[in-house]
PDB file of C-alpha atoms in Angstrom:
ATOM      1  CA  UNK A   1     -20.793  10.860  -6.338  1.00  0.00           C
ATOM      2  CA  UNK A   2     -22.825   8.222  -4.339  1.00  0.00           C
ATOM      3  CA  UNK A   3     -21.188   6.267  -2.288  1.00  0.00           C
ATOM      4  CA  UNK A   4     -22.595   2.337  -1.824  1.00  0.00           C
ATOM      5  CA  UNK A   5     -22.997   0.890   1.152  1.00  0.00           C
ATOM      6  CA  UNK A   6     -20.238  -1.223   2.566  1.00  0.00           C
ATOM      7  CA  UNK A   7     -19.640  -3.677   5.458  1.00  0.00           C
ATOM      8  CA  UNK A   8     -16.919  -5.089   6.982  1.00  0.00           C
ATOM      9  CA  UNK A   9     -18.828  -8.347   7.959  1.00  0.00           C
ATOM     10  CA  UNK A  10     -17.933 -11.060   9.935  1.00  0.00           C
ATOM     11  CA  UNK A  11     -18.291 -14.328   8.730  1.00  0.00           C
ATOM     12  CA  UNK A  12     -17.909 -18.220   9.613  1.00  0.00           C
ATOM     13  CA  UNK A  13     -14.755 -19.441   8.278  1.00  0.00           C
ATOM     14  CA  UNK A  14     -16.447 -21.880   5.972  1.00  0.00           C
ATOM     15  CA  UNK A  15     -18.015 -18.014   4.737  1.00  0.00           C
ATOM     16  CA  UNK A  16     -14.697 -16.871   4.130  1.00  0.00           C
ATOM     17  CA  UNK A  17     -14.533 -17.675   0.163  1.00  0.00           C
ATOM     18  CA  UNK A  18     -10.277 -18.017   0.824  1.00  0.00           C
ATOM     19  CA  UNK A  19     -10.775 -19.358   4.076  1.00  0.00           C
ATOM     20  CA  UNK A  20      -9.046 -16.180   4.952  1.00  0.00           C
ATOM     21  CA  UNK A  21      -9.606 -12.020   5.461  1.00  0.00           C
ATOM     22  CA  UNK A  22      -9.736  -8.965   3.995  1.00  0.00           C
ATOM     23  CA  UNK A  23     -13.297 -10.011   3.054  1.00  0.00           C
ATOM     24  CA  UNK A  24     -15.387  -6.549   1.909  1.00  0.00           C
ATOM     25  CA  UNK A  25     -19.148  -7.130   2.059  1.00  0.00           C
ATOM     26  CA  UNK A  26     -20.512  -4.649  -1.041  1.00  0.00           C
ATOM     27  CA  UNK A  27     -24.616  -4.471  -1.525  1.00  0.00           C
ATOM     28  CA  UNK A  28     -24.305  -7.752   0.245  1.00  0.00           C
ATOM     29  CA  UNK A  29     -21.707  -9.546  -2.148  1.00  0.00           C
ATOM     30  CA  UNK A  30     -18.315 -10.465  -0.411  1.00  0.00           C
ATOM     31  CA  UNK A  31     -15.766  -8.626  -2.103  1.00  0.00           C
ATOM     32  CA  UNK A  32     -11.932 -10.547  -1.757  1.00  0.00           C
ATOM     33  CA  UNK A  33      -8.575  -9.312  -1.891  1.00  0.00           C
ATOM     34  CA  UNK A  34      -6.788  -6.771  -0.307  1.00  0.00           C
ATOM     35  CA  UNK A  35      -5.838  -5.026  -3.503  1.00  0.00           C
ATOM     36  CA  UNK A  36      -8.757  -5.541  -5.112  1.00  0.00           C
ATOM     37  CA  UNK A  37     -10.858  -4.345  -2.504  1.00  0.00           C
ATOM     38  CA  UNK A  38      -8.384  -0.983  -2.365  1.00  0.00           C
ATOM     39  CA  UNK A  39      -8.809  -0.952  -6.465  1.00  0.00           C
ATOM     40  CA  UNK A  40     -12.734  -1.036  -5.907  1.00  0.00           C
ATOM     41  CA  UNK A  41     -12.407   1.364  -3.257  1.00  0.00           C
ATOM     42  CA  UNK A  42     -10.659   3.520  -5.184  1.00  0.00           C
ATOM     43  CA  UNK A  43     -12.515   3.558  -7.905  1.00  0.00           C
ATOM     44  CA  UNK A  44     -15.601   4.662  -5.817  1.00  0.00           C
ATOM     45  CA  UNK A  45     -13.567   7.329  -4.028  1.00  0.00           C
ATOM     46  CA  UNK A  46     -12.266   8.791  -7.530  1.00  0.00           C
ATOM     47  CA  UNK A  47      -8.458   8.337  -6.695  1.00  0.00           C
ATOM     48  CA  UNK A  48      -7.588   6.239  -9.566  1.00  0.00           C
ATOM     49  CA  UNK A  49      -6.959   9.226 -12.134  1.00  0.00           C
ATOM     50  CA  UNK A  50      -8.374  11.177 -14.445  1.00  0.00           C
ATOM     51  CA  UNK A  51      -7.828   8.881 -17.621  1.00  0.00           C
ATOM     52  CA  UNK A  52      -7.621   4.997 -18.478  1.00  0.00           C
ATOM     53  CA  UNK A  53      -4.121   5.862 -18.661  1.00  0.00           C
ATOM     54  CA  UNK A  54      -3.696   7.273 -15.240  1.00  0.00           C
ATOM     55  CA  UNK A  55      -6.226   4.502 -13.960  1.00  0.00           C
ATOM     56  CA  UNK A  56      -3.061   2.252 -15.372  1.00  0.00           C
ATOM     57  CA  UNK A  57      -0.511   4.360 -14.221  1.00  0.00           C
ATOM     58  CA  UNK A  58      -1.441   4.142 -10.649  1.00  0.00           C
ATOM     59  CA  UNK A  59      -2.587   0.112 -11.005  1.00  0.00           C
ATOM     60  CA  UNK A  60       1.182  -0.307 -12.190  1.00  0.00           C
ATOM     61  CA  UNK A  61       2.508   1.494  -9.333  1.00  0.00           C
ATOM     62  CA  UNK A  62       0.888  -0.145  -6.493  1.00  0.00           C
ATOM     63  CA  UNK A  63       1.274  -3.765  -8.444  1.00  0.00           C
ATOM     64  CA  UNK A  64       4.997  -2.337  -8.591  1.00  0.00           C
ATOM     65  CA  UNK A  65       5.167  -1.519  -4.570  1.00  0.00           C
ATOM     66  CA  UNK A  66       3.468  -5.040  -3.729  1.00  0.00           C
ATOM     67  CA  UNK A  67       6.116  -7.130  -5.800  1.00  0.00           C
ATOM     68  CA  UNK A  68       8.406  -5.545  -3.339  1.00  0.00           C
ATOM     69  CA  UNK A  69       6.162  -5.819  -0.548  1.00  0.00           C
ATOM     70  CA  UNK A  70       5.635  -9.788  -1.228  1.00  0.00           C
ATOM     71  CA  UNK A  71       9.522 -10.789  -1.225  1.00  0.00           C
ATOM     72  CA  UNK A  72       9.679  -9.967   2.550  1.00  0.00           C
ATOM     73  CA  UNK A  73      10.264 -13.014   4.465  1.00  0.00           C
ATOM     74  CA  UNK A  74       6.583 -12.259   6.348  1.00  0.00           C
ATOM     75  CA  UNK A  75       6.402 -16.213   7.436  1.00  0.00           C
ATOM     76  CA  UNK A  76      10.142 -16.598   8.510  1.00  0.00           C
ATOM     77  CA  UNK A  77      10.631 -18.295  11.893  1.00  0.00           C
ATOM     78  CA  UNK A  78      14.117 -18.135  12.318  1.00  0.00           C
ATOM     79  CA  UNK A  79      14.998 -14.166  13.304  1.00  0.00           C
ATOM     80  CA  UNK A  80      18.038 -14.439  12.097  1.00  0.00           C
ATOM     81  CA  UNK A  81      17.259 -15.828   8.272  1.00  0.00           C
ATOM     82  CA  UNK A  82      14.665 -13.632   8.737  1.00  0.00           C
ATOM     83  CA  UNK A  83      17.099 -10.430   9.163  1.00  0.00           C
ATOM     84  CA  UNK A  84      19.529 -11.696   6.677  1.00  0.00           C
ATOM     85  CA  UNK A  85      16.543 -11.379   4.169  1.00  0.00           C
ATOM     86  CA  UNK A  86      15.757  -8.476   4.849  1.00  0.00           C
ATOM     87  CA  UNK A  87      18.893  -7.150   4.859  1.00  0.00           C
ATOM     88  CA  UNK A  88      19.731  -8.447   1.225  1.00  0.00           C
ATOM     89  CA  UNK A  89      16.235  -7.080   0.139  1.00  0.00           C
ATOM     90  CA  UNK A  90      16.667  -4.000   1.175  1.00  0.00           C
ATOM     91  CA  UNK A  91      20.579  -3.760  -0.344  1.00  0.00           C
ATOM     92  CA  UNK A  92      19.568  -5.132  -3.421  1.00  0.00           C
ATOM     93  CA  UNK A  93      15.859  -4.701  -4.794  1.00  0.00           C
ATOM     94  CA  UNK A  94      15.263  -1.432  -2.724  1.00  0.00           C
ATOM     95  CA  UNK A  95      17.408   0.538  -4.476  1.00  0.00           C
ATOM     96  CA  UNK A  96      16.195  -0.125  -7.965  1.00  0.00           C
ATOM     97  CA  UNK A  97      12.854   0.508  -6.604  1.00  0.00           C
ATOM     98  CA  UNK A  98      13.226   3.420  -5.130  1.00  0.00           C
ATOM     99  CA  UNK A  99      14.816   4.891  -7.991  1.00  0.00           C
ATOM    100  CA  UNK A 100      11.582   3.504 -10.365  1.00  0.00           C
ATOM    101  CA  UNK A 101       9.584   5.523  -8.311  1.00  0.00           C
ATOM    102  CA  UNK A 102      11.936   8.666  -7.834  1.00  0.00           C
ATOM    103  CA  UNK A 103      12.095   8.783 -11.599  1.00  0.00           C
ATOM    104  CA  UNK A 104       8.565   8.235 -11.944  1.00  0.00           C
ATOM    105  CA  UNK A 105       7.503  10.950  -9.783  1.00  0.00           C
ATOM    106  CA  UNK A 106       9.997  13.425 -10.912  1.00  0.00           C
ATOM    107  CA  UNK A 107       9.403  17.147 -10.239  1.00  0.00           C
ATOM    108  CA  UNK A 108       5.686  16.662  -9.581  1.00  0.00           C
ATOM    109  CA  UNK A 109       3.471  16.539  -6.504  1.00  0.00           C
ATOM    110  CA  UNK A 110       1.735  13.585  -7.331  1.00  0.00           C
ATOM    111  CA  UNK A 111       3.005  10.103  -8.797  1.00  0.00           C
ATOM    112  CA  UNK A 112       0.017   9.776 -11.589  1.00  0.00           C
ATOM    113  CA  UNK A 113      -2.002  13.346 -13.222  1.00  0.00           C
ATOM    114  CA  UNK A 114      -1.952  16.500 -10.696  1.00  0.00           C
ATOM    115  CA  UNK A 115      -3.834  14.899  -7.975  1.00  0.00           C
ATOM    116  CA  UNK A 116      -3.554  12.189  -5.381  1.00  0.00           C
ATOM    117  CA  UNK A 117      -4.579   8.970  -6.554  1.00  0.00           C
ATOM    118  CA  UNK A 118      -4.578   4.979  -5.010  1.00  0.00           C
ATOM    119  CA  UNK A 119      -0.540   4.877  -5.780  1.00  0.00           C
ATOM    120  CA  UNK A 120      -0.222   7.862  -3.675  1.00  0.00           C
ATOM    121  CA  UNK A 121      -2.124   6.341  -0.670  1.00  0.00           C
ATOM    122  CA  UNK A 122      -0.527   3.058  -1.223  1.00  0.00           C
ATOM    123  CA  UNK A 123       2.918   4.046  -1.587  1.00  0.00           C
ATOM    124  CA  UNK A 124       2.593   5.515   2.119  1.00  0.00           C
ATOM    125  CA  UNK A 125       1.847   2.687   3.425  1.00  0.00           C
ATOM    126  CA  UNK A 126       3.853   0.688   2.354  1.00  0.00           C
ATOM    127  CA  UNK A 127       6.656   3.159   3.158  1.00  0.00           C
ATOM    128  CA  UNK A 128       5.463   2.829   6.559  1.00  0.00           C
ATOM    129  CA  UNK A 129       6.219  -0.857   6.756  1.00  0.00           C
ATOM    130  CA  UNK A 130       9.078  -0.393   4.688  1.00  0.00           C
ATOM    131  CA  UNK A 131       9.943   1.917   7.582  1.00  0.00           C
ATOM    132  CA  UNK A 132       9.481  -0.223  10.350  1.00  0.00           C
ATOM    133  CA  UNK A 133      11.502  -2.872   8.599  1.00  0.00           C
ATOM    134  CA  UNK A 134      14.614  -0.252   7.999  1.00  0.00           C
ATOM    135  CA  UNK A 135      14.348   2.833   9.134  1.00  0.00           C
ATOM    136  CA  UNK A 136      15.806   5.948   6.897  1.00  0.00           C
ATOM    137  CA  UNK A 137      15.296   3.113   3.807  1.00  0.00           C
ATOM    138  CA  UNK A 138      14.007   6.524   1.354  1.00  0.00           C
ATOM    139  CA  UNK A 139      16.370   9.273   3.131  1.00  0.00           C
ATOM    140  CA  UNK A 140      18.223   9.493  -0.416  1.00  0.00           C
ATOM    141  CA  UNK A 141      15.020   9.971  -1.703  1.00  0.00           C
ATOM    142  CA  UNK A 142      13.983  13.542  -0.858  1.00  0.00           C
ATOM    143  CA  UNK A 143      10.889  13.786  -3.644  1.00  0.00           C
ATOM    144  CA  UNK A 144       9.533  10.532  -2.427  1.00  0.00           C
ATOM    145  CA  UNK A 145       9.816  11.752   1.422  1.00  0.00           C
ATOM    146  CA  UNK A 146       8.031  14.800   0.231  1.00  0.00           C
ATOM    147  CA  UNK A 147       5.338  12.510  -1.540  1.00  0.00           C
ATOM    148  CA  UNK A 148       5.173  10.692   1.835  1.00  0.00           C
ATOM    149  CA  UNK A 149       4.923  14.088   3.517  1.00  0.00           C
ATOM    150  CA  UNK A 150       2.072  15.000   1.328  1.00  0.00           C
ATOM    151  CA  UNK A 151      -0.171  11.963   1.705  1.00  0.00           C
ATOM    152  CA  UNK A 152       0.196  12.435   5.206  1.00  0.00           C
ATOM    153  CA  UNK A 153      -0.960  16.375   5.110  1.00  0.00           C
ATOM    154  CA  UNK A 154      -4.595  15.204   3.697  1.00  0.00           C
ATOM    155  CA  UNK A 155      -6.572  15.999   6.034  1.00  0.00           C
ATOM    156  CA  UNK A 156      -8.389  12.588   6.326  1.00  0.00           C
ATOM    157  CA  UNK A 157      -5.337  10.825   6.298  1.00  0.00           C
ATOM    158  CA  UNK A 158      -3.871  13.501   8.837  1.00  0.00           C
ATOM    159  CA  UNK A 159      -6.992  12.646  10.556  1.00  0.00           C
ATOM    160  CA  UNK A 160      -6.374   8.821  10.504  1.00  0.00           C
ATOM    161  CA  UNK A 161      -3.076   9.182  11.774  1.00  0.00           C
ATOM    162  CA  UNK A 162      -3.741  11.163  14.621  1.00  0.00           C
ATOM    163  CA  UNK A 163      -6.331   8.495  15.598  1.00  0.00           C
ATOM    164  CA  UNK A 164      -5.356   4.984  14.776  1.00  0.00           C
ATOM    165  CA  UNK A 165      -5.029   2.281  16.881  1.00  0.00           C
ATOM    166  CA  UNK A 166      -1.814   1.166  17.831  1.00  0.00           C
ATOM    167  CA  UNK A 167      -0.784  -1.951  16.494  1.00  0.00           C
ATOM    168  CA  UNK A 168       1.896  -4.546  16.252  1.00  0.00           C
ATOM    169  CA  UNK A 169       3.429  -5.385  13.055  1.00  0.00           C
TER     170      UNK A 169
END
Protein backbone atom coordinates (compact mmCIF):
# COMPACT_ATOMS: atom_id res chain seq x y z
CA UNK A 1 0.00 0.00 0.00
CA UNK A 2 1.15 3.60 -0.89
CA UNK A 3 0.78 5.93 1.39
CA UNK A 4 -0.10 9.81 0.06
CA UNK A 5 1.48 12.52 1.18
CA UNK A 6 0.01 14.47 4.03
CA UNK A 7 0.52 17.82 5.84
CA UNK A 8 -0.51 19.22 8.79
CA UNK A 9 -0.44 22.86 7.39
CA UNK A 10 -0.86 25.94 8.93
CA UNK A 11 -3.13 28.28 7.64
CA UNK A 12 -4.62 31.98 8.03
CA UNK A 13 -7.78 31.80 9.82
CA UNK A 14 -9.73 33.17 6.91
CA UNK A 15 -7.88 29.56 5.33
CA UNK A 16 -9.46 27.64 7.89
CA UNK A 17 -12.72 26.46 5.80
CA UNK A 18 -14.62 26.24 9.67
CA UNK A 19 -12.74 29.01 10.88
CA UNK A 20 -11.45 26.33 13.12
CA UNK A 21 -8.76 23.08 13.36
CA UNK A 22 -8.21 19.79 12.77
CA UNK A 23 -7.55 20.94 9.18
CA UNK A 24 -5.57 17.82 7.18
CA UNK A 25 -3.82 19.13 4.06
CA UNK A 26 -4.07 15.81 1.50
CA UNK A 27 -2.21 16.22 -2.17
CA UNK A 28 -2.74 19.82 -1.29
CA UNK A 29 -6.64 19.76 -0.60
CA UNK A 30 -7.62 20.70 3.07
CA UNK A 31 -9.22 17.83 4.48
CA UNK A 32 -11.89 18.91 7.67
CA UNK A 33 -13.11 17.13 10.53
CA UNK A 34 -11.67 15.32 13.14
CA UNK A 35 -13.54 12.14 12.38
CA UNK A 36 -13.42 12.41 9.02
CA UNK A 37 -9.92 12.99 8.80
CA UNK A 38 -9.44 9.67 11.29
CA UNK A 39 -12.08 7.82 8.72
CA UNK A 40 -9.71 8.92 5.73
CA UNK A 41 -6.84 8.01 7.69
CA UNK A 42 -8.03 4.91 8.33
CA UNK A 43 -8.96 3.98 5.31
CA UNK A 44 -5.36 4.59 3.98
CA UNK A 45 -3.84 2.72 6.92
CA UNK A 46 -6.25 -0.42 6.26
CA UNK A 47 -7.85 -0.38 9.84
CA UNK A 48 -11.34 -0.07 8.80
CA UNK A 49 -12.00 -3.96 8.25
CA UNK A 50 -11.93 -6.45 6.02
CA UNK A 51 -15.57 -6.04 4.52
CA UNK A 52 -18.19 -3.13 3.83
CA UNK A 53 -19.69 -4.64 6.74
CA UNK A 54 -16.82 -4.35 9.09
CA UNK A 55 -15.98 -0.87 7.39
CA UNK A 56 -19.71 -0.20 9.03
CA UNK A 57 -19.18 -1.98 12.00
CA UNK A 58 -16.30 0.05 13.13
CA UNK A 59 -17.95 3.59 11.57
CA UNK A 60 -20.93 2.67 14.03
CA UNK A 61 -18.72 2.18 16.87
CA UNK A 62 -16.70 5.23 16.88
CA UNK A 63 -20.05 7.38 15.78
CA UNK A 64 -21.37 5.36 18.95
CA UNK A 65 -18.23 6.48 21.35
CA UNK A 66 -18.50 10.25 20.03
CA UNK A 67 -22.34 10.58 20.90
CA UNK A 68 -21.02 9.90 24.31
CA UNK A 69 -18.04 11.87 23.91
CA UNK A 70 -20.20 15.09 22.70
CA UNK A 71 -22.69 15.20 25.84
CA UNK A 72 -19.72 16.21 28.10
CA UNK A 73 -20.18 19.62 29.31
CA UNK A 74 -16.59 20.56 27.33
CA UNK A 75 -17.68 24.52 27.36
CA UNK A 76 -19.04 24.62 31.02
CA UNK A 77 -17.76 27.56 33.09
CA UNK A 78 -19.18 26.95 36.24
CA UNK A 79 -16.99 23.80 37.92
CA UNK A 80 -19.53 22.89 39.78
CA UNK A 81 -22.50 22.46 36.92
CA UNK A 82 -19.75 21.29 35.23
CA UNK A 83 -19.13 18.24 37.82
CA UNK A 84 -22.75 17.71 38.38
CA UNK A 85 -22.82 16.85 34.56
CA UNK A 86 -20.50 14.81 34.57
CA UNK A 87 -21.46 13.06 37.33
CA UNK A 88 -25.08 12.33 35.93
CA UNK A 89 -23.37 11.33 32.57
CA UNK A 90 -21.35 9.06 33.80
CA UNK A 91 -24.31 7.39 36.27
CA UNK A 92 -26.62 7.34 33.62
CA UNK A 93 -25.46 7.05 29.83
CA UNK A 94 -22.09 5.31 30.79
CA UNK A 95 -23.46 2.37 31.84
CA UNK A 96 -25.61 1.56 28.87
CA UNK A 97 -22.62 2.29 26.88
CA UNK A 98 -20.34 0.39 28.29
CA UNK A 99 -22.44 -2.52 28.22
CA UNK A 100 -23.13 -1.79 24.09
CA UNK A 101 -19.66 -2.20 23.74
CA UNK A 102 -18.99 -5.15 26.29
CA UNK A 103 -21.66 -7.03 24.40
CA UNK A 104 -20.35 -6.03 21.21
CA UNK A 105 -16.95 -7.17 21.77
CA UNK A 106 -17.81 -10.31 23.50
CA UNK A 107 -15.19 -13.10 23.75
CA UNK A 108 -13.06 -11.66 20.95
CA UNK A 109 -9.82 -9.69 20.75
CA UNK A 110 -10.96 -7.19 18.55
CA UNK A 111 -14.36 -5.10 18.46
CA UNK A 112 -14.94 -5.54 14.42
CA UNK A 113 -13.28 -8.99 12.22
CA UNK A 114 -9.99 -10.55 13.95
CA UNK A 115 -7.90 -7.54 13.69
CA UNK A 116 -7.55 -4.05 15.05
CA UNK A 117 -9.43 -1.61 13.23
CA UNK A 118 -10.32 2.55 13.65
CA UNK A 119 -12.99 1.50 16.59
CA UNK A 120 -10.21 -0.16 18.30
CA UNK A 121 -7.87 2.91 18.19
CA UNK A 122 -10.69 5.19 18.88
CA UNK A 123 -12.24 3.49 21.66
CA UNK A 124 -8.75 4.01 23.55
CA UNK A 125 -8.84 7.20 23.34
CA UNK A 126 -11.61 8.04 24.23
CA UNK A 127 -11.27 5.74 27.26
CA UNK A 128 -8.43 7.84 28.07
CA UNK A 129 -10.50 10.96 28.42
CA UNK A 130 -13.20 9.05 29.74
CA UNK A 131 -10.47 8.23 32.26
CA UNK A 132 -9.35 11.45 33.16
CA UNK A 133 -12.92 12.54 33.62
CA UNK A 134 -13.66 9.39 36.17
CA UNK A 135 -11.20 7.30 36.88
CA UNK A 136 -11.99 3.29 37.21
CA UNK A 137 -15.29 4.40 34.82
CA UNK A 138 -14.67 0.57 32.77
CA UNK A 139 -13.28 -1.44 35.98
CA UNK A 140 -16.62 -3.64 35.63
CA UNK A 141 -15.64 -4.03 32.31
CA UNK A 142 -12.75 -6.52 32.27
CA UNK A 143 -12.99 -7.42 28.21
CA UNK A 144 -13.04 -3.78 27.40
CA UNK A 145 -9.88 -3.11 29.84
CA UNK A 146 -8.30 -5.95 28.02
CA UNK A 147 -9.28 -4.27 24.58
CA UNK A 148 -7.73 -1.10 26.08
CA UNK A 149 -4.74 -3.20 27.13
CA UNK A 150 -4.36 -4.45 23.66
CA UNK A 151 -4.44 -1.22 21.68
CA UNK A 152 -1.94 -0.07 23.93
CA UNK A 153 0.53 -3.30 23.32
CA UNK A 154 0.83 -2.24 19.40
CA UNK A 155 3.88 -1.46 19.09
CA UNK A 156 3.34 1.98 17.38
CA UNK A 157 0.88 2.90 19.73
CA UNK A 158 3.23 1.48 22.61
CA UNK A 159 5.62 3.62 20.84
CA UNK A 160 3.38 6.79 20.93
CA UNK A 161 2.75 6.42 24.41
CA UNK A 162 6.07 6.16 25.60
CA UNK A 163 6.77 9.42 23.69
CA UNK A 164 3.96 11.89 23.70
CA UNK A 165 3.94 15.14 24.83
CA UNK A 166 2.40 15.92 27.91
CA UNK A 167 -0.60 17.79 27.73
CA UNK A 168 -3.43 19.40 29.57
CA UNK A 169 -6.88 18.34 29.03
Amino acid sequence: MTMQSYKLTYFNMRAFPLGKLPVLEVNGVPLIQSLAIARFLAKEAGLVGNSKLAEAQADALVDTLNDFTLLIPWREDNPQIKTQKIDMLFQSHAPKLLDHLQCHLGDREWLVGDSETWADLYCHVCFTTFSVLRPGFADHHPALCGLIDRVEAIPNVAKWIQSRPTTEF
